[in-house]
C-alpha positions as protocol buffer text, in pm:
chain_id: "A"
residue {
  index: 1
  type: UNK
  ca { x: 483 y: -1227 z: -4482 }
}
residue {
  index: 2
  type: UNK
  ca { x: 495 y: -1157 z: -4110 }
}
residue {
  index: 3
  type: UNK
  ca { x: 321 y: -858 z: -3956 }
}
residue {
  index: 4
  type: UNK
  ca { x: 513 y: -616 z: -3735 }
}
residue {
  index: 5
  type: UNK
  ca { x: 267 y: -550 z: -3452 }
}
residue {
  index: 6
  type: UNK
  ca { x: 271 y: -298 z: -3167 }
}
residue {
  index: 7
  type: UNK
  ca { x: 294 y: -501 z: -2844 }
}
residue {
  index: 8
  type: UNK
  ca { x: 108 y: -419 z: -2523 }
}
residue {
  index: 9
  type: UNK
  ca { x: 370 y: -315 z: -2268 }
}
residue {
  index: 10
  type: UNK
  ca { x: 200 y: -329 z: -1930 }
}
residue {
  index: 11
  type: UNK
  ca { x: -162 y: -352 z: -1827 }
}
residue {
  index: 12
  type: UNK
  ca { x: -240 y: 17 z: -1865 }
}
residue {
  index: 13
  type: UNK
  ca { x: -88 y: 83 z: -2208 }
}
residue {
  index: 14
  type: UNK
  ca { x: -356 y: 218 z: -2442 }
}
residue {
  index: 15
  type: UNK
  ca { x: -145 y: 392 z: -2705 }
}
residue {
  index: 16
  type: UNK
  ca { x: 207 y: 495 z: -2794 }
}
residue {
  index: 17
  type: UNK
  ca { x: 397 y: 714 z: -3038 }
}
residue {
  index: 18
  type: UNK
  ca { x: 624 y: 575 z: -3309 }
}
residue {
  index: 19
  type: UNK
  ca { x: 942 y: 773 z: -3239 }
}
residue {
  index: 20
  type: UNK
  ca { x: 1113 y: 645 z: -3553 }
}
residue {
  index: 21
  type: UNK
  ca { x: 1215 y: 349 z: -3765 }
}
residue {
  index: 22
  type: UNK
  ca { x: 1564 y: 204 z: -3721 }
}
residue {
  index: 23
  type: UNK
  ca { x: 1534 y: 12 z: -4050 }
}
residue {
  index: 24
  type: UNK
  ca { x: 1414 y: 108 z: -4398 }
}
residue {
  index: 25
  type: UNK
  ca { x: 1208 y: -79 z: -4656 }
}
residue {
  index: 26
  type: UNK
  ca { x: 1438 y: -327 z: -4827 }
}
residue {
  index: 27
  type: UNK
  ca { x: 1664 y: -377 z: -4525 }
}
residue {
  index: 28
  type: UNK
  ca { x: 1742 y: -731 z: -4414 }
}
residue {
  index: 29
  type: UNK
  ca { x: 1652 y: -797 z: -4049 }
}
residue {
  index: 30
  type: UNK
  ca { x: 1725 y: -1073 z: -3801 }
}
residue {
  index: 31
  type: UNK
  ca { x: 1480 y: -1203 z: -3542 }
}
residue {
  index: 32
  type: UNK
  ca { x: 1511 y: -990 z: -3227 }
}
residue {
  index: 33
  type: UNK
  ca { x: 1687 y: -705 z: -3408 }
}
residue {
  index: 34
  type: UNK
  ca { x: 1550 y: -357 z: -3321 }
}
residue {
  index: 35
  type: UNK
  ca { x: 1317 y: -222 z: -3593 }
}
residue {
  index: 36
  type: UNK
  ca { x: 1164 y: 90 z: -3440 }
}
residue {
  index: 37
  type: UNK
  ca { x: 1149 y: 302 z: -3127 }
}
residue {
  index: 38
  type: UNK
  ca { x: 817 y: 334 z: -2946 }
}
residue {
  index: 39
  type: UNK
  ca { x: 732 y: 580 z: -2667 }
}
residue {
  index: 40
  type: UNK
  ca { x: 451 y: 530 z: -2415 }
}
residue {
  index: 41
  type: UNK
  ca { x: 345 y: 759 z: -2133 }
}
residue {
  index: 42
  type: UNK
  ca { x: 581 y: 567 z: -1903 }
}
residue {
  index: 43
  type: UNK
  ca { x: 876 y: 450 z: -2112 }
}
residue {
  index: 44
  type: UNK
  ca { x: 1058 y: 441 z: -2445 }
}
residue {
  index: 45
  type: UNK
  ca { x: 1159 y: 107 z: -2591 }
}
residue {
  index: 46
  type: UNK
  ca { x: 1261 y: -71 z: -2906 }
}
residue {
  index: 47
  type: UNK
  ca { x: 1027 y: -287 z: -3110 }
}
residue {
  index: 48
  type: UNK
  ca { x: 1214 y: -600 z: -3221 }
}
residue {
  index: 49
  type: UNK
  ca { x: 1174 y: -798 z: -3542 }
}
residue {
  index: 50
  type: UNK
  ca { x: 950 y: -1102 z: -3495 }
}
residue {
  index: 51
  type: UNK
  ca { x: 1131 y: -1297 z: -3770 }
}
residue {
  index: 52
  type: UNK
  ca { x: 1425 y: -1316 z: -4011 }
}
residue {
  index: 53
  type: UNK
  ca { x: 1363 y: -1155 z: -4349 }
}
residue {
  index: 54
  type: UNK
  ca { x: 1337 y: -829 z: -4542 }
}
residue {
  index: 55
  type: UNK
  ca { x: 1131 y: -529 z: -4430 }
}
residue {
  index: 56
  type: UNK
  ca { x: 889 y: -483 z: -4721 }
}
residue {
  index: 57
  type: UNK
  ca { x: 616 y: -249 z: -4594 }
}
residue {
  index: 58
  type: UNK
  ca { x: 589 y: 37 z: -4345 }
}
residue {
  index: 59
  type: UNK
  ca { x: 235 y: 140 z: -4243 }
}
residue {
  index: 60
  type: UNK
  ca { x: 313 y: 401 z: -3973 }
}
residue {
  index: 61
  type: UNK
  ca { x: 541 y: 701 z: -3982 }
}
residue {
  index: 62
  type: UNK
  ca { x: 753 y: 885 z: -3728 }
}
residue {
  index: 63
  type: UNK
  ca { x: 526 y: 1073 z: -3488 }
}
residue {
  index: 64
  type: UNK
  ca { x: 218 y: 858 z: -3555 }
}
residue {
  index: 65
  type: UNK
  ca { x: 7 y: 751 z: -3259 }
}
residue {
  index: 66
  type: UNK
  ca { x: -20 y: 371 z: -3256 }
}
residue {
  index: 67
  type: UNK
  ca { x: -217 y: 120 z: -3048 }
}
residue {
  index: 68
  type: UNK
  ca { x: -135 y: -227 z: -2914 }
}
residue {
  index: 69
  type: UNK
  ca { x: -216 y: -485 z: -3182 }
}
residue {
  index: 70
  type: UNK
  ca { x: -179 y: -237 z: -3468 }
}
residue {
  index: 71
  type: UNK
  ca { x: 18 y: -361 z: -3770 }
}
residue {
  index: 72
  type: UNK
  ca { x: 285 y: -102 z: -3852 }
}
residue {
  index: 73
  type: UNK
  ca { x: 486 y: -300 z: -4109 }
}
residue {
  index: 74
  type: UNK
  ca { x: 541 y: -633 z: -4282 }
}
residue {
  index: 75
  type: UNK
  ca { x: 847 y: -853 z: -4321 }
}
residue {
  index: 76
  type: UNK
  ca { x: 898 y: -1095 z: -4608 }
}
residue {
  index: 77
  type: UNK
  ca { x: 1013 y: -1416 z: -4440 }
}
residue {
  index: 78
  type: UNK
  ca { x: 1346 y: -1570 z: -4526 }
}
């Protein structure tokens, strides 16, 4: 399993809001494919899949405040 982790976008990013998931549990994903939308105080961007596999777990919901390094989901490799 591979963790889906909130990246640190910029030196001043301390937290962000999970705007929404673009994939659901059970969906097949490709490496680099957008998984979720994240909004910081300066920008909105897409969080990409770190690997090829199936999204198996979601640990954060739409509207949740998230921090860099926080695991928000898990992908079963393959």
